[in-house]
Amino acid sequence: MGWSRWTSGEREAPEPLEGNVVATVVGGTVIWFTLFLVQLPFYGWFDDHDRTWWLWTCLTGGVLGLYGIWFVRRREAALRRERLARETGTDSGSGTEPGTGPGTDPAPKGPAPAE
């Protein structure tokens, strides 16, 4: 049994879930910063009980969330540019033909066949 049933290639990977990624990352970042700010007045208690790492964990989550917001906004913009390039049939400026990136079928050339 073991891992072979998962890694043998017999199972097809599910499609990735696409949602509002930017809103999800912004929401998580706000939660991390909120937790940090709520705990900040109790720094003395956390210090007395050797739990200051709770505050620094929340602050680190917020800072990493800022990086995540920057990252997913750039990703969304790149996806939007690629989609627009595919729809208009123009080059996206990446040096490759539209629709020839990894995991995409090549764009059809010439007129569509008669049915």
GROMACS .gro file of C-alpha atoms in nm:
model
  115
    1MET     CA    1   0.000   0.000   0.000
    2GLY     CA    2   0.219   0.292   0.122
    3TRP     CA    3   0.306   0.596  -0.086
    4SER     CA    4   0.294   0.420  -0.421
    5ARG     CA    5  -0.081   0.470  -0.456
    6TRP     CA    6  -0.026   0.847  -0.428
    7THR     CA    7   0.291   0.874  -0.635
    8SER     CA    8   0.237   0.614  -0.907
    9GLY     CA    9   0.081   0.865  -1.148
   10GLU     CA   10  -0.251   0.680  -1.163
   11ARG     CA   11  -0.430   0.967  -0.995
   12GLU     CA   12  -0.473   1.296  -1.174
   13ALA     CA   13  -0.397   1.611  -0.979
   14PRO     CA   14  -0.701   1.831  -0.913
   15GLU     CA   15  -0.727   2.174  -1.071
   16PRO     CA   16  -0.594   2.451  -0.846
   17LEU     CA   17  -0.855   2.658  -0.667
   18GLU     CA   18  -0.862   3.012  -0.794
   19GLY     CA   19  -1.025   3.270  -0.576
   20ASN     CA   20  -0.964   3.625  -0.468
   21VAL     CA   21  -0.607   3.562  -0.355
   22VAL     CA   22  -0.526   3.927  -0.292
   23ALA     CA   23  -0.822   3.968  -0.055
   24THR     CA   24  -0.728   3.649   0.128
   25VAL     CA   25  -0.369   3.761   0.184
   26VAL     CA   26  -0.478   4.113   0.285
   27GLY     CA   27  -0.726   3.965   0.533
   28GLY     CA   28  -0.461   3.739   0.686
   29THR     CA   29  -0.215   4.028   0.710
   30VAL     CA   30  -0.472   4.246   0.887
   31ILE     CA   31  -0.543   3.964   1.132
   32TRP     CA   32  -0.170   3.922   1.214
   33PHE     CA   33  -0.118   4.295   1.270
   34THR     CA   34  -0.439   4.317   1.476
   35LEU     CA   35  -0.323   4.031   1.698
   36PHE     CA   36   0.012   4.205   1.745
   37LEU     CA   37  -0.152   4.537   1.839
   38VAL     CA   38  -0.399   4.371   2.079
   39GLN     CA   39  -0.118   4.188   2.261
   40LEU     CA   40   0.121   4.485   2.275
   41PRO     CA   41  -0.029   4.646   2.590
   42PHE     CA   42   0.027   4.316   2.774
   43TYR     CA   43   0.399   4.299   2.693
   44GLY     CA   44   0.489   4.290   3.063
   45TRP     CA   45   0.271   3.986   3.127
   46PHE     CA   46   0.414   3.808   2.821
   47ASP     CA   47   0.767   3.893   2.939
   48ASP     CA   48   0.699   3.765   3.292
   49HIS     CA   49   0.565   3.434   3.156
   50ASP     CA   50   0.833   3.394   2.887
   51ARG     CA   51   0.577   3.433   2.607
   52THR     CA   52   0.710   3.736   2.419
   53TRP     CA   53   0.753   3.512   2.116
   54TRP     CA   54   0.373   3.538   2.071
   55LEU     CA   55   0.407   3.910   1.994
   56TRP     CA   56   0.705   3.862   1.763
   57THR     CA   57   0.526   3.580   1.582
   58CYS     CA   58   0.230   3.809   1.511
   59LEU     CA   59   0.457   4.092   1.397
   60THR     CA   60   0.650   3.853   1.171
   61GLY     CA   61   0.323   3.725   1.025
   62GLY     CA   62   0.218   4.081   0.948
   63VAL     CA   63   0.548   4.172   0.785
   64LEU     CA   64   0.549   3.853   0.578
   65GLY     CA   65   0.189   3.933   0.485
   66LEU     CA   66   0.305   4.266   0.341
   67TYR     CA   67   0.548   4.076   0.121
   68GLY     CA   68   0.265   3.837   0.030
   69ILE     CA   69   0.040   4.126  -0.074
   70TRP     CA   70   0.314   4.262  -0.300
   71PHE     CA   71   0.375   3.915  -0.445
   72VAL     CA   72   0.011   3.822  -0.520
   73ARG     CA   73  -0.064   4.165  -0.670
   74ARG     CA   74   0.226   4.118  -0.913
   75ARG     CA   75   0.102   3.765  -0.989
   76GLU     CA   76  -0.251   3.887  -1.059
   77ALA     CA   77  -0.116   4.162  -1.285
   78ALA     CA   78   0.095   3.911  -1.478
   79LEU     CA   79  -0.200   3.676  -1.519
   80ARG     CA   80  -0.416   3.965  -1.638
   81ARG     CA   81  -0.149   4.070  -1.892
   82GLU     CA   82  -0.117   3.713  -2.019
   83ARG     CA   83  -0.495   3.675  -2.050
   84LEU     CA   84  -0.520   4.005  -2.238
   85ALA     CA   85  -0.234   3.906  -2.469
   86ARG     CA   86  -0.401   3.573  -2.540
   87GLU     CA   87  -0.737   3.740  -2.614
   88THR     CA   88  -0.590   4.004  -2.844
   89GLY     CA   89  -0.331   3.776  -3.001
   90THR     CA   90  -0.043   4.011  -2.926
   91ASP     CA   91   0.289   3.934  -2.767
   92SER     CA   92   0.294   4.001  -2.392
   93GLY     CA   93   0.652   4.128  -2.410
   94SER     CA   94   0.795   3.817  -2.250
   95GLY     CA   95   0.982   3.712  -2.564
   96THR     CA   96   0.756   3.415  -2.635
   97GLU     CA   97   0.444   3.366  -2.838
   98PRO     CA   98   0.120   3.404  -2.643
   99GLY     CA   99  -0.015   3.075  -2.521
  100THR     CA  100   0.320   2.893  -2.553
  101GLY     CA  101   0.415   2.907  -2.188
  102PRO     CA  102   0.439   2.599  -1.969
  103GLY     CA  103   0.115   2.407  -1.945
  104THR     CA  104  -0.058   2.578  -2.238
  105ASP     CA  105  -0.149   2.446  -2.578
  106PRO     CA  106   0.005   2.625  -2.873
  107ALA     CA  107  -0.214   2.894  -3.028
  108PRO     CA  108  -0.377   2.778  -3.355
  109LYS     CA  109  -0.234   2.934  -3.671
  110GLY     CA  110  -0.437   3.035  -3.974
  111PRO     CA  111  -0.811   3.023  -4.033
  112ALA     CA  112  -1.035   2.780  -3.850
  113PRO     CA  113  -1.125   2.462  -4.041
  114ALA     CA  114  -1.466   2.453  -4.211
  115GLU     CA  115  -1.728   2.247  -4.036
   0.00000   0.00000   0.00000
